[in-house]
């Protein structure tokens, strides 16, 4: 299973006491492939630097660069499907380029994708994804 984690989904999965920690644990156990573009990795780094200490940031980024189930994708076409928050399009473009199964997010801006037939991008909530990986 290939997924794209929006930054909000990625961040809430990291803390050991988070209810969504099973997502990060499943990533560590290689239960799914995390698909990222360079833009997504840069956003993860930027937001992590705002929320965590430098050691945590360095450890998470090193982990992402070393894991075999992290798939880096080059995005060659920009679909611009989310007009209300164009910055979110990096996740959509990555998901399309990688033929990902899901974008995992709680960001309501992604709801517009439910009205678009082509290209089809399936969006699920963080709780829905947690339930999926707990049953794998």
CSV table of N, CA and C in Angstrom, one decimal:
chain,number,residue,atom,x,y,z
A,1,UNK,N,0.8,-1.2,0.0
A,1,UNK,CA,0.0,0.0,0.0
A,1,UNK,C,0.9,1.2,0.0
A,2,UNK,N,0.6,2.2,-0.9
A,2,UNK,CA,1.3,3.4,-1.0
A,2,UNK,C,0.5,4.5,-0.5
A,3,UNK,N,1.0,5.4,0.4
A,3,UNK,CA,0.2,6.5,0.9
A,3,UNK,C,1.1,7.8,0.9
A,4,UNK,N,0.4,8.9,0.9
A,4,UNK,CA,1.0,10.2,1.0
A,4,UNK,C,0.4,10.7,2.3
A,5,UNK,N,1.3,11.1,3.3
A,5,UNK,CA,0.8,11.7,4.5
A,5,UNK,C,0.9,13.2,4.4
A,6,UNK,N,-0.2,13.9,4.6
A,6,UNK,CA,-0.2,15.3,4.7
A,6,UNK,C,0.7,15.7,6.0
A,7,UNK,N,1.2,16.8,6.0
A,7,UNK,CA,2.1,17.2,7.1
A,7,UNK,C,1.4,17.1,8.5
A,8,UNK,N,0.1,17.4,8.5
A,8,UNK,CA,-0.7,17.3,9.8
A,8,UNK,C,-0.7,15.9,10.2
A,9,UNK,N,-0.9,14.9,9.3
A,9,UNK,CA,-1.0,13.5,9.6
A,9,UNK,C,0.3,13.0,10.1
A,10,UNK,N,1.4,13.4,9.4
A,10,UNK,CA,2.7,13.0,9.8
A,10,UNK,C,3.1,13.4,11.2
A,11,UNK,N,2.8,14.7,11.5
A,11,UNK,CA,3.2,15.3,12.8
A,11,UNK,C,2.4,14.6,13.9
A,12,UNK,N,1.2,14.3,13.8
A,12,UNK,CA,0.4,13.7,14.9
A,12,UNK,C,0.7,12.3,15.1
A,13,UNK,N,1.4,11.6,14.1
A,13,UNK,CA,1.8,10.2,14.3
A,13,UNK,C,3.1,10.0,15.0
A,14,UNK,N,3.9,11.1,15.2
A,14,UNK,CA,5.2,10.9,15.7
A,14,UNK,C,5.3,10.8,17.2
A,15,UNK,N,4.6,11.6,18.0
A,15,UNK,CA,4.7,11.5,19.5
A,15,UNK,C,4.3,10.2,20.0
A,16,UNK,N,5.2,9.6,20.9
A,16,UNK,CA,4.9,8.3,21.5
A,16,UNK,C,3.6,8.1,22.1
A,17,UNK,N,3.0,9.2,22.7
A,17,UNK,CA,1.8,9.1,23.4
A,17,UNK,C,0.6,9.5,22.6
A,18,UNK,N,0.8,9.8,21.3
A,18,UNK,CA,-0.3,10.2,20.4
A,18,UNK,C,-1.2,9.0,20.1
A,19,UNK,N,-2.5,9.3,20.0
A,19,UNK,CA,-3.4,8.2,19.6
A,19,UNK,C,-3.2,7.7,18.2
A,20,UNK,N,-2.4,8.5,17.4
A,20,UNK,CA,-2.1,8.1,16.1
A,20,UNK,C,-0.7,7.5,15.9
A,21,UNK,N,0.0,7.3,17.0
A,21,UNK,CA,1.3,6.7,17.0
A,21,UNK,C,1.3,5.3,16.2
A,22,UNK,N,0.3,4.5,16.2
A,22,UNK,CA,0.3,3.3,15.5
A,22,UNK,C,0.6,3.5,14.0
A,23,UNK,N,0.3,4.7,13.5
A,23,UNK,CA,0.7,5.0,12.1
A,23,UNK,C,2.2,5.1,11.9
A,24,UNK,N,2.9,5.8,12.8
A,24,UNK,CA,4.3,5.9,12.8
A,24,UNK,C,5.0,4.5,13.0
A,25,UNK,N,4.4,3.8,14.0
A,25,UNK,CA,4.9,2.4,14.2
A,25,UNK,C,4.8,1.5,13.0
A,26,UNK,N,3.7,1.6,12.3
A,26,UNK,CA,3.5,0.8,11.1
A,26,UNK,C,4.5,1.2,10.0
A,27,UNK,N,4.8,2.5,9.9
A,27,UNK,CA,5.8,3.0,9.0
A,27,UNK,C,7.2,2.3,9.3
A,28,UNK,N,7.5,2.3,10.6
A,28,UNK,CA,8.8,1.7,11.1
A,28,UNK,C,8.8,0.2,10.8
A,29,UNK,N,7.6,-0.5,10.9
A,29,UNK,CA,7.5,-1.9,10.7
A,29,UNK,C,7.3,-2.2,9.2
A,30,UNK,N,7.3,-1.2,8.3
A,30,UNK,CA,7.2,-1.3,6.9
A,30,UNK,C,5.9,-2.0,6.4
A,31,UNK,N,4.8,-1.6,7.1
A,31,UNK,CA,3.5,-2.1,6.7
A,31,UNK,C,2.9,-1.3,5.5
A,32,UNK,N,3.5,-0.2,5.2
A,32,UNK,CA,3.1,0.6,4.0
A,32,UNK,C,4.3,1.4,3.5
A,33,UNK,N,4.1,1.9,2.3
A,33,UNK,CA,5.2,2.7,1.6
A,33,UNK,C,4.7,4.2,1.8
A,34,UNK,N,5.6,5.0,2.3
A,34,UNK,CA,5.3,6.4,2.4
A,34,UNK,C,5.9,7.1,1.2
A,35,UNK,N,5.1,7.7,0.4
A,35,UNK,CA,5.5,8.4,-0.8
A,35,UNK,C,5.7,9.9,-0.5
A,36,UNK,N,6.9,10.4,-0.9
A,36,UNK,CA,7.2,11.8,-0.7
A,36,UNK,C,7.9,12.4,-1.9
A,37,UNK,N,7.6,13.7,-2.1
A,37,UNK,CA,8.4,14.5,-3.1
A,37,UNK,C,9.4,15.3,-2.3
A,38,UNK,N,10.3,15.9,-3.0
A,38,UNK,CA,11.2,16.8,-2.3
A,38,UNK,C,10.5,18.0,-1.6
A,39,UNK,N,9.5,18.5,-2.2
A,39,UNK,CA,8.7,19.6,-1.6
A,39,UNK,C,8.0,19.1,-0.3
A,40,UNK,N,7.5,17.9,-0.3
A,40,UNK,CA,6.9,17.4,0.9
A,40,UNK,C,7.9,17.2,2.0
A,41,UNK,N,9.1,16.6,1.7
A,41,UNK,CA,10.1,16.5,2.7
A,41,UNK,C,10.6,17.8,3.3
A,42,UNK,N,10.7,18.8,2.4
A,42,UNK,CA,11.1,20.2,2.9
A,42,UNK,C,10.0,20.7,3.8
A,43,UNK,N,8.7,20.5,3.5
A,43,UNK,CA,7.7,21.0,4.4
A,43,UNK,C,7.7,20.2,5.7
A,44,UNK,N,7.9,18.9,5.7
A,44,UNK,CA,8.1,18.1,7.0
A,44,UNK,C,9.2,18.8,7.8
A,45,UNK,N,10.3,19.0,7.2
A,45,UNK,CA,11.4,19.6,7.9
A,45,UNK,C,11.1,20.9,8.5
A,46,UNK,N,10.5,21.8,7.7
A,46,UNK,CA,10.2,23.2,8.1
A,46,UNK,C,9.2,23.1,9.3
A,47,UNK,N,8.2,22.3,9.3
A,47,UNK,CA,7.2,22.3,10.4
A,47,UNK,C,7.8,21.6,11.6
A,48,UNK,N,8.6,20.5,11.4
A,48,UNK,CA,9.2,19.8,12.5
A,48,UNK,C,10.1,20.8,13.3
A,49,UNK,N,10.8,21.7,12.5
A,49,UNK,CA,11.7,22.6,13.2
A,49,UNK,C,11.0,23.6,14.1
A,50,UNK,N,9.7,23.9,13.7
A,50,UNK,CA,8.9,24.8,14.5
A,50,UNK,C,8.3,24.1,15.8
A,51,UNK,N,8.2,22.8,15.7
A,51,UNK,CA,7.4,22.0,16.7
A,51,UNK,C,8.3,21.2,17.6
A,52,UNK,N,9.5,20.9,17.2
A,52,UNK,CA,10.4,19.9,18.0
A,52,UNK,C,11.8,20.4,18.2
A,53,UNK,N,12.5,19.8,19.0
A,53,UNK,CA,13.9,20.2,19.3
A,53,UNK,C,14.8,19.7,18.1
A,54,UNK,N,15.9,20.3,17.9
A,54,UNK,CA,16.8,19.9,16.8
A,54,UNK,C,17.2,18.4,16.7
A,55,UNK,N,17.3,17.8,17.9
A,55,UNK,CA,17.7,16.4,17.9
A,55,UNK,C,16.5,15.5,17.3
A,56,UNK,N,15.3,15.8,17.7
A,56,UNK,CA,14.2,15.1,17.1
A,56,UNK,C,14.1,15.3,15.6
A,57,UNK,N,14.2,16.5,15.2
A,57,UNK,CA,14.2,16.9,13.8
A,57,UNK,C,15.2,16.1,13.0
A,58,UNK,N,16.4,16.1,13.5
A,58,UNK,CA,17.5,15.4,12.8
A,58,UNK,C,17.3,13.9,12.8
A,59,UNK,N,16.8,13.3,13.9
A,59,UNK,CA,16.5,11.9,13.9
A,59,UNK,C,15.4,11.5,12.9
A,60,UNK,N,14.3,12.2,12.9
A,60,UNK,CA,13.2,11.9,12.0
A,60,UNK,C,13.6,12.1,10.5
A,61,UNK,N,14.4,13.1,10.2
A,61,UNK,CA,14.8,13.3,8.8
A,61,UNK,C,15.8,12.2,8.4
A,62,UNK,N,16.7,11.9,9.3
A,62,UNK,CA,17.6,10.8,9.0
A,62,UNK,C,16.9,9.5,8.8
A,63,UNK,N,15.9,9.2,9.6
A,63,UNK,CA,15.1,8.0,9.5
A,63,UNK,C,14.4,8.0,8.1
A,64,UNK,N,13.8,9.1,7.7
A,64,UNK,CA,13.1,9.1,6.4
A,64,UNK,C,14.1,8.9,5.2
A,65,UNK,N,15.3,9.4,5.4
A,65,UNK,CA,16.2,9.2,4.3
A,65,UNK,C,16.8,7.8,4.2
A,66,UNK,N,16.7,7.0,5.3
A,66,UNK,CA,17.3,5.7,5.4
A,66,UNK,C,16.4,4.6,5.2
A,67,UNK,N,15.1,4.8,5.4
A,67,UNK,CA,14.2,3.7,5.3
A,67,UNK,C,13.9,3.2,3.9
A,68,UNK,N,13.8,1.9,3.7
A,68,UNK,CA,13.6,1.3,2.4
A,68,UNK,C,12.1,1.4,1.9
A,69,UNK,N,11.2,1.7,2.8
A,69,UNK,CA,9.8,1.9,2.4
A,69,UNK,C,9.4,3.3,2.3
A,70,UNK,N,10.4,4.2,2.1
A,70,UNK,CA,10.1,5.6,1.8
A,70,UNK,C,10.4,5.7,0.3
A,71,UNK,N,9.4,6.1,-0.5
A,71,UNK,CA,9.6,6.2,-1.9
A,71,UNK,C,9.6,7.7,-2.3
A,72,UNK,N,10.7,8.1,-2.8
A,72,UNK,CA,10.8,9.5,-3.3
A,72,UNK,C,10.4,9.6,-4.7
A,73,UNK,N,9.5,10.6,-5.0
A,73,UNK,CA,8.9,10.7,-6.3
A,73,UNK,C,9.2,12.1,-6.9
A,74,UNK,N,9.6,12.1,-8.1
A,74,UNK,CA,9.7,13.4,-8.9
A,74,UNK,C,8.4,13.7,-9.5
A,75,UNK,N,7.9,15.0,-9.2
A,75,UNK,CA,6.7,15.4,-9.8
A,75,UNK,C,7.0,16.3,-11.0
A,76,UNK,N,6.5,15.9,-12.1
A,76,UNK,CA,6.7,16.5,-13.4
A,76,UNK,C,5.5,17.3,-13.9
A,77,UNK,N,4.4,17.1,-13.3
A,77,UNK,CA,3.2,17.9,-13.8
A,77,UNK,C,2.4,18.4,-12.5
A,78,UNK,N,1.9,19.6,-12.6
A,78,UNK,CA,1.2,20.2,-11.5
A,78,UNK,C,-0.3,20.3,-11.9
A,79,UNK,N,-1.1,19.6,-11.2
A,79,UNK,CA,-2.5,19.5,-11.6
A,79,UNK,C,-3.3,20.7,-11.0
A,80,UNK,N,-2.8,21.3,-9.9
A,80,UNK,CA,-3.5,22.5,-9.3
A,80,UNK,C,-5.0,22.3,-9.1
A,81,UNK,N,-5.3,21.1,-8.4
A,81,UNK,CA,-6.7,20.8,-8.2
A,81,UNK,C,-7.2,21.4,-6.9
A,82,UNK,N,-6.4,21.9,-6.0
A,82,UNK,CA,-6.9,22.5,-4.8
A,82,UNK,C,-6.6,24.0,-4.9
A,83,UNK,N,-7.7,24.7,-5.2
A,83,UNK,CA,-7.5,26.2,-5.4
A,83,UNK,C,-7.5,27.0,-4.2
A,84,UNK,N,-8.3,26.5,-3.1
A,84,UNK,CA,-8.4,27.3,-1.9
A,84,UNK,C,-7.1,27.4,-1.1
A,85,UNK,N,-6.2,26.4,-1.2
A,85,UNK,CA,-4.9,26.4,-0.6
A,85,UNK,C,-3.9,25.7,-1.5
A,86,UNK,N,-3.4,26.5,-2.5
A,86,UNK,CA,-2.5,25.9,-3.5
A,86,UNK,C,-1.3,25.1,-2.9
A,87,UNK,N,-0.9,25.5,-1.7
A,87,UNK,CA,0.3,24.8,-1.1
A,87,UNK,C,0.0,23.3,-0.9
A,88,UNK,N,-1.3,22.9,-0.7
A,88,UNK,CA,-1.7,21.5,-0.6
A,88,UNK,C,-1.5,20.7,-1.8
A,89,UNK,N,-1.4,21.3,-3.0
A,89,UNK,CA,-1.3,20.6,-4.2
A,89,UNK,C,0.0,19.8,-4.3
A,90,UNK,N,1.0,20.1,-3.5
A,90,UNK,CA,2.2,19.2,-3.5
A,90,UNK,C,1.9,17.8,-3.2
A,91,UNK,N,0.9,17.6,-2.2
A,91,UNK,CA,0.5,16.3,-1.8
A,91,UNK,C,-0.3,15.6,-2.9
A,92,UNK,N,-1.2,16.3,-3.5
A,92,UNK,CA,-2.0,15.8,-4.6
A,92,UNK,C,-1.1,15.3,-5.8
A,93,UNK,N,-0.2,16.2,-6.2
A,93,UNK,CA,0.7,15.9,-7.3
A,93,UNK,C,1.5,14.7,-7.1
A,94,UNK,N,2.0,14.6,-5.9
A,94,UNK,CA,2.9,13.5,-5.5
A,94,UNK,C,2.0,12.2,-5.5
A,95,UNK,N,0.8,12.2,-5.0
A,95,UNK,CA,0.0,11.1,-5.0
A,95,UNK,C,-0.3,10.6,-6.4
A,96,UNK,N,-0.6,11.5,-7.3
A,96,UNK,CA,-0.9,11.2,-8.7
A,96,UNK,C,0.4,10.6,-9.3
A,97,UNK,N,1.5,11.2,-9.2
A,97,UNK,CA,2.7,10.8,-9.8
A,97,UNK,C,3.1,9.4,-9.3
A,98,UNK,N,2.8,9.1,-8.1
A,98,UNK,CA,3.2,7.8,-7.5
A,98,UNK,C,2.1,6.7,-7.6
A,99,UNK,N,1.0,7.1,-8.1
A,99,UNK,CA,-0.2,6.2,-8.1
A,99,UNK,C,-0.5,5.7,-6.7
A,100,UNK,N,-0.5,6.6,-5.8
A,100,UNK,CA,-0.7,6.3,-4.3
A,100,UNK,C,-2.1,5.8,-4.1
A,101,UNK,N,-2.3,5.0,-3.1
A,101,UNK,CA,-3.6,4.5,-2.8
A,101,UNK,C,-4.4,5.5,-2.0
A,102,UNK,N,-3.8,6.3,-1.2
A,102,UNK,CA,-4.5,7.3,-0.4
A,102,UNK,C,-3.6,8.5,-0.1
A,103,UNK,N,-4.3,9.7,0.1
A,103,UNK,CA,-3.7,10.8,0.8
A,103,UNK,C,-4.4,10.8,2.1
A,104,UNK,N,-3.6,10.8,3.2
A,104,UNK,CA,-4.1,10.8,4.5
A,104,UNK,C,-4.0,12.2,5.1
A,105,UNK,N,-5.1,12.7,5.5
A,105,UNK,CA,-5.2,14.1,6.0
A,105,UNK,C,-6.5,14.4,6.7
A,106,UNK,N,-6.5,15.3,7.6
A,106,UNK,CA,-7.7,15.8,8.2
A,106,UNK,C,-8.0,17.3,7.7
A,107,UNK,N,-7.2,17.7,6.7
A,107,UNK,CA,-7.3,19.0,6.2
A,107,UNK,C,-8.6,19.1,5.2
A,108,UNK,N,-9.5,19.9,5.5
A,108,UNK,CA,-10.8,20.0,4.8
A,108,UNK,C,-10.6,20.5,3.3
A,109,UNK,N,-9.5,21.1,3.1
A,109,UNK,CA,-9.2,21.6,1.7
A,109,UNK,C,-9.2,20.4,0.7
A,110,UNK,N,-8.8,19.3,1.2
A,110,UNK,CA,-8.7,18.1,0.3
A,110,UNK,C,-10.1,17.5,-0.1
A,111,UNK,N,-11.1,18.0,0.6
A,111,UNK,CA,-12.5,17.5,0.3
A,111,UNK,C,-12.9,17.8,-1.2
A,112,UNK,N,-12.3,18.8,-1.8
A,112,UNK,CA,-12.6,19.2,-3.2
A,112,UNK,C,-12.3,18.0,-4.1
A,113,UNK,N,-11.3,17.2,-3.7
A,113,UNK,CA,-10.9,16.1,-4.6
A,113,UNK,C,-12.0,15.0,-4.7
A,114,UNK,N,-12.9,15.0,-3.8
A,114,UNK,CA,-14.1,14.1,-3.8
A,114,UNK,C,-15.0,14.4,-5.0
A,115,UNK,N,-14.9,15.6,-5.5
A,115,UNK,CA,-15.8,16.1,-6.6
A,115,UNK,C,-15.1,16.0,-8.0
A,116,UNK,N,-13.9,15.5,-8.0
A,116,UNK,CA,-13.1,15.5,-9.2
A,116,UNK,C,-13.0,14.0,-9.7
A,117,UNK,N,-13.4,13.7,-10.9
A,117,UNK,CA,-13.4,12.3,-11.4
A,117,UNK,C,-12.0,12.0,-11.9
A,118,UNK,N,-11.3,12.9,-12.5
A,118,UNK,CA,-10.0,12.7,-13.1
A,118,UNK,C,-9.1,13.9,-12.9
A,119,UNK,N,-7.9,13.6,-12.4
A,119,UNK,CA,-7.4,12.3,-11.9
A,119,UNK,C,-8.0,11.9,-10.6
A,120,UNK,N,-8.3,10.7,-10.4
A,120,UNK,CA,-8.9,10.2,-9.2
A,120,UNK,C,-7.9,10.1,-8.1
A,121,UNK,N,-8.1,10.8,-7.0
A,121,UNK,CA,-7.2,10.7,-5.8
A,121,UNK,C,-8.1,10.4,-4.6
A,122,UNK,N,-7.8,9.3,-3.9
A,122,UNK,CA,-8.6,9.0,-2.7
A,122,UNK,C,-8.0,9.6,-1.5
A,123,UNK,N,-8.9,10.3,-0.7
A,123,UNK,CA,-8.5,11.0,0.5
A,123,UNK,C,-9.2,10.3,1.7
A,124,UNK,N,-8.4,10.0,2.7
A,124,UNK,CA,-9.0,9.4,3.9
A,124,UNK,C,-8.5,10.2,5.1
A,125,UNK,N,-9.2,10.1,6.2
A,125,UNK,CA,-8.8,10.8,7.4
A,125,UNK,C,-7.7,10.0,8.1
A,126,UNK,N,-7.1,10.7,9.1
A,126,UNK,CA,-6.0,10.0,9.9
A,126,UNK,C,-6.6,8.9,10.6
A,127,UNK,N,-7.8,9.0,11.2
A,127,UNK,CA,-8.4,7.9,12.0
A,127,UNK,C,-8.8,6.8,11.1
A,128,UNK,N,-9.2,7.0,9.8
A,128,UNK,CA,-9.5,5.9,8.9
A,128,UNK,C,-8.2,5.2,8.5
A,129,UNK,N,-7.1,5.9,8.3
A,129,UNK,CA,-5.9,5.2,8.0
A,129,UNK,C,-5.4,4.4,9.2
A,130,UNK,N,-5.5,4.9,10.4
A,130,UNK,CA,-5.1,4.2,11.6
A,130,UNK,C,-5.9,2.9,11.6
A,131,UNK,N,-7.1,2.9,11.4
A,131,UNK,CA,-7.9,1.7,11.4
A,131,UNK,C,-7.5,0.7,10.3
A,132,UNK,N,-7.2,1.2,9.2
A,132,UNK,CA,-6.7,0.3,8.1
A,132,UNK,C,-5.4,-0.4,8.5
A,133,UNK,N,-4.4,0.4,9.0
A,133,UNK,CA,-3.1,-0.2,9.3
A,133,UNK,C,-3.2,-1.1,10.6
A,134,UNK,N,-4.1,-0.9,11.4
A,134,UNK,CA,-4.3,-1.7,12.6
A,134,UNK,C,-4.8,-3.1,12.2
A,135,UNK,N,-5.5,-3.2,11.0
A,135,UNK,CA,-6.0,-4.4,10.5
A,135,UNK,C,-5.2,-5.1,9.5
A,136,UNK,N,-4.0,-4.6,9.3
A,136,UNK,CA,-3.1,-5.2,8.3
A,136,UNK,C,-2.3,-6.3,8.9
